[in-house]
Coordinates of C-alpha atoms in Angstrom, one line a residue:
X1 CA 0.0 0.0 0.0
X2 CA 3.3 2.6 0.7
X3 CA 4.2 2.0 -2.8
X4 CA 1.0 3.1 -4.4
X5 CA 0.8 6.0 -2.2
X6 CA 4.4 7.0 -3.0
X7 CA 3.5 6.8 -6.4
X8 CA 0.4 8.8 -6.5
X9 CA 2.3 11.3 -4.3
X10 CA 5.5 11.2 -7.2
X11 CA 2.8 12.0 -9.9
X12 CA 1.1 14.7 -8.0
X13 CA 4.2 16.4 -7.3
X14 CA 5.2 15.3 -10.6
X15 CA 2.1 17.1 -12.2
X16 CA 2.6 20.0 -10.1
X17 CA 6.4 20.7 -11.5
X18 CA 4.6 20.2 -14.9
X19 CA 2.3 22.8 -14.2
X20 CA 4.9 25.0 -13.0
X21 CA 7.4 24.5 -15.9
X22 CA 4.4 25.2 -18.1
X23 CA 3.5 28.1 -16.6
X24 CA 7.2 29.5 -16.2
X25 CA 7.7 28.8 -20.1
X26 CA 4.8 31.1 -21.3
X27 CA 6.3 33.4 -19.1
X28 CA 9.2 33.7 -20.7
X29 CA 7.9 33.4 -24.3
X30 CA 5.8 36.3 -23.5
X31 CA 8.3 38.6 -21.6
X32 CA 11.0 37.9 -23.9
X33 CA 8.8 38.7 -26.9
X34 CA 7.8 41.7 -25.4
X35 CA 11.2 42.5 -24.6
X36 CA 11.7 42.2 -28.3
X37 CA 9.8 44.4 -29.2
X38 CA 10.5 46.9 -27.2
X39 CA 14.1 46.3 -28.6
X40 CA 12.4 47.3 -32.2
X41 CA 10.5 50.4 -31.2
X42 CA 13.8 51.7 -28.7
X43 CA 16.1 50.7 -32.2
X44 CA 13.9 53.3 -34.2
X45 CA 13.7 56.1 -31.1
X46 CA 17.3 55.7 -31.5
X47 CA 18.0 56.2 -34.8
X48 CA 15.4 59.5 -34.7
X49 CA 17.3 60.7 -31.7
X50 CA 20.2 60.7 -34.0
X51 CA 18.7 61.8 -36.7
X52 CA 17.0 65.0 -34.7
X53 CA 20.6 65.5 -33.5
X54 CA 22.4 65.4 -36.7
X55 CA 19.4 67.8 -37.6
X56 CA 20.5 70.1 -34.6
X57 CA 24.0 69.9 -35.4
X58 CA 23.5 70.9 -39.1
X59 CA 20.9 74.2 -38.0
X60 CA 23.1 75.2 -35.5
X61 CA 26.2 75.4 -38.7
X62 CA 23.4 77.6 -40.4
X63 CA 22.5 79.6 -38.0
X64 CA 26.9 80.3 -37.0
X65 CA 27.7 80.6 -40.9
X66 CA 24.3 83.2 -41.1
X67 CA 26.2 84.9 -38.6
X68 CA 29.3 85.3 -40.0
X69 CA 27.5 86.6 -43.2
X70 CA 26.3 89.3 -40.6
X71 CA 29.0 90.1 -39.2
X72 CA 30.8 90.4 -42.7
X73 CA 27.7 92.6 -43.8
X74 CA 28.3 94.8 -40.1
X75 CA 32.2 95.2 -41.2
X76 CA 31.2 96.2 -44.6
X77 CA 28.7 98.9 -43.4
X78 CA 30.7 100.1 -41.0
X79 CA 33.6 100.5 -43.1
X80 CA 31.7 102.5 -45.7
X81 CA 30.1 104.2 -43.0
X82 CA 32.9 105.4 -41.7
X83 CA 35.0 106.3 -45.4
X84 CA 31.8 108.3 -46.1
X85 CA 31.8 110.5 -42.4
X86 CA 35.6 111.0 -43.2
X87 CA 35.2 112.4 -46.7
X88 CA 33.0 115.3 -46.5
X89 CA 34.2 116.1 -50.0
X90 CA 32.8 113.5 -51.5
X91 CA 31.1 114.3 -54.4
X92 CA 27.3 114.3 -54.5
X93 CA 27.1 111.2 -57.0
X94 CA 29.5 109.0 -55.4
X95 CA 28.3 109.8 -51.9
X96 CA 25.2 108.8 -53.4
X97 CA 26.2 105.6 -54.5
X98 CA 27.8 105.1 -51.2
X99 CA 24.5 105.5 -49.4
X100 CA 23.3 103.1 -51.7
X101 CA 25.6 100.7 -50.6
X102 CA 25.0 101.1 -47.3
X103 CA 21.2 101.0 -47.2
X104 CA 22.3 97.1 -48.8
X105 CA 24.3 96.2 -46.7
X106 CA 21.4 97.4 -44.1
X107 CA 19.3 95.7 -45.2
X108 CA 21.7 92.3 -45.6
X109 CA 22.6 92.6 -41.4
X110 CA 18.0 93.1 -41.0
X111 CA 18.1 89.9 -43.5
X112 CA 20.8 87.7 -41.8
X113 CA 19.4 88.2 -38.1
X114 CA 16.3 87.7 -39.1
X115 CA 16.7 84.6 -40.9
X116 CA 18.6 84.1 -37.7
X117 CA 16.2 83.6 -35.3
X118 CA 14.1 81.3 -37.7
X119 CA 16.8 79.0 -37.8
X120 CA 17.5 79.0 -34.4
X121 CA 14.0 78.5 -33.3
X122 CA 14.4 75.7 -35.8
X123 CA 17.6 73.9 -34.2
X124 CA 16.1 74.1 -30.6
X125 CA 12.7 72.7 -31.8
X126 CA 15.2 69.6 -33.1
X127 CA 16.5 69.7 -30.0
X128 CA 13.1 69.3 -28.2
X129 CA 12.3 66.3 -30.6
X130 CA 15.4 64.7 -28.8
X131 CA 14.8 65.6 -25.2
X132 CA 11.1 63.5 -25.9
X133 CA 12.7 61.0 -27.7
X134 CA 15.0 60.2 -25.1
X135 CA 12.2 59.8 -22.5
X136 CA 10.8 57.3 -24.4
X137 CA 14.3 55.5 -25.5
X138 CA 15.0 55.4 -21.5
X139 CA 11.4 54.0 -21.0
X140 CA 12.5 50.9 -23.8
X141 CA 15.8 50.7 -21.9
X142 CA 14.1 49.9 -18.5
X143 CA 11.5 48.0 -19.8
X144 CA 14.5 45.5 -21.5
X145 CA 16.1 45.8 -18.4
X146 CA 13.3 44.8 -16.1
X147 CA 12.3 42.2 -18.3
X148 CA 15.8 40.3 -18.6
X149 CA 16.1 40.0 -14.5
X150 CA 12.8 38.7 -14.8
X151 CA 13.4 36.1 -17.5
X152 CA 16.9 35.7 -15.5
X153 CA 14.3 34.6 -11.8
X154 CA 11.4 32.1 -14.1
X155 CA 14.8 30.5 -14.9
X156 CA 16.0 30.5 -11.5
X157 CA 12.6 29.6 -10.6
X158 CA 12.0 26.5 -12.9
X159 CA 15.3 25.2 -11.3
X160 CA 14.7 26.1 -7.7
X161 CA 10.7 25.7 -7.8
X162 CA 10.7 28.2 -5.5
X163 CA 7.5 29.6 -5.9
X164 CA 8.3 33.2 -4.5
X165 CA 11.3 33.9 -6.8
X166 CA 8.6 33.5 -9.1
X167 CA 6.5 36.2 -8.0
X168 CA 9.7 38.5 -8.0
X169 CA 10.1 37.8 -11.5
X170 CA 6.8 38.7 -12.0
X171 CA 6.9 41.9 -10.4
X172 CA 10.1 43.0 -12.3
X173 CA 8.1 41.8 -15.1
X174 CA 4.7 43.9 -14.7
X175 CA 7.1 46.5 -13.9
X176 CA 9.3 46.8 -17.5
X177 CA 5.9 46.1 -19.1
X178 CA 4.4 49.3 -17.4
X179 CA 7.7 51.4 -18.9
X180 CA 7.5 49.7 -22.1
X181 CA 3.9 50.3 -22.7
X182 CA 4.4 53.6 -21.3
X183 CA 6.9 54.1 -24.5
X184 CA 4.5 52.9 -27.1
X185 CA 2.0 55.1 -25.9
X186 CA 4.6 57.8 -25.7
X187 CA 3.2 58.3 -21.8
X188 CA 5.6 60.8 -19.9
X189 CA 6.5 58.3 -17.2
X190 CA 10.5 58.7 -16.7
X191 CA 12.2 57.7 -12.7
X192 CA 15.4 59.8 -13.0
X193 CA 16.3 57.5 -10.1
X194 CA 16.2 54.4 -11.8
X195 CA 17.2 56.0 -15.3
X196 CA 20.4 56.9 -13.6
X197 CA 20.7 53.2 -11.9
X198 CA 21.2 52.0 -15.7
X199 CA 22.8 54.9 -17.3

C-alpha cells in the first residue's frame, strides 16, 4: 500500500512541477517577446534621436555661418560708413552711390538676423524632438532591463521551484511592461532615479 501512495504522491508532485514548468515557459515566451519588441521600437527612437541630433547639429552650422554673413555685412557697413563720415568732399554722386551701398548692406545685417532667429528656433525645436525622444528611449531601456532580470528569476525559478522567486520575476516583469507600454504610448513616465541606476 506505501508503494501506491508514493506513487500517487510522485505523480502529483510530478504534475505540479509540470504545471509550473508550463506556466514558467509562457512566461518567458511572452516577456522575452515583449522584450523584443521593445528592442524594435527603442532601435527606431534611437535612430530619430540621431537623426533630430544630426538635424541640430546641421541648424546650429546655419544659423553660426548666417552669422558670420552678418558680421561680414556689419564690417562692410561700417567701413563704408565710416570712409563716407571721413570724406565730407565727396562728391554728391559717389556719396550717393555710397548711401546706396549702405542701405544694402542694411538691409543684408535686417536679413541675416532675421533669418537668424528662424533657424534657431528651428535647431532648438530639433532639439526638443530629442529631449522626448529620449524619455521614451529610457522607458524601452528599463523596460528591456526589467524584463531580462525577470526572464533571468522564471529561470531561477523553474530550477529552484521556489514559488516566491517567481512572484519576484513577475513583479520585475509587470514592472518593464508598465515602462515599455508607457513608451508605445509615448506616456511621460520617466524615474530619474532608476534612469540613472542604468545609465
Amino acid at each position: 500500500m506505501s508503494e501506491i501512495a508514493e506513487t500517487i504522491t510522485e505523480a502529483v508532485d510530478h504534475a505540479s512541477e509540470s504545471r509550473l514548468n508550463g506556466l514558467i515557459a509562457l512566461l518567458v515566451a511572452v516577456t522575452a517577446t515583449f522584450t523584443a519588441l521593445c528592442n524594435v521600437k527603442d532601435g527606431n527612437v534611437v535612430q530619430a534621436m540621431a537623426q533630430d541630433q544630426a538635424n541640430a547639429v546641421d541648424a546650429w552650422s546655419y544659423y553660426q555661418a548666417k552669422g558670420t554673413k552678418q558680421n561680414i555685412a556689419e564690417s562692410a557697413l561700417d567701413q563704408l560708413t565710416l570712409e563716407r563720415d571721413l570724406r565730407p568732399d565727396l562728391p554728391a554722386e559717389a556719396r550717393a552711390r555710397v548711401d546706396k551701398r549702405i542701405d544694402e548692406y542694411k538691409a543684408r545685417v535686417k536679413l541675416y538676423e532675421d533669418e537668424k532667429v528662424k533657424i534657431m528656433e528651428h535647431a532648438k525645436g530639433f532639439q526638443t524632438d530629442y529631449d522626448a525622444l529620449n524619455v521614451h528611449d529610457d522607458q524601452f531601456d528599463l523596460a528591456e532591463a526589467l524584463s531580462s532580470v525577470a526572464i533571468a528569476l522564471f529561470g531561477v525559478t523553474a530550477l529552484t521551484r521556489k514559488r516566491a522567486l517567481l512572484v519576484v520575476g513577475l513583479v520585475f516583469a509587470g514592472v518593464g511592461a508598465v515602462f515599455g507600454v508607457s513608451g508605445f504610448l509615448k506616456l511621460g513616465l520617466h524615474p530619474d532615479f532608476l534612469v540613472r541606476l542604468i545609465s
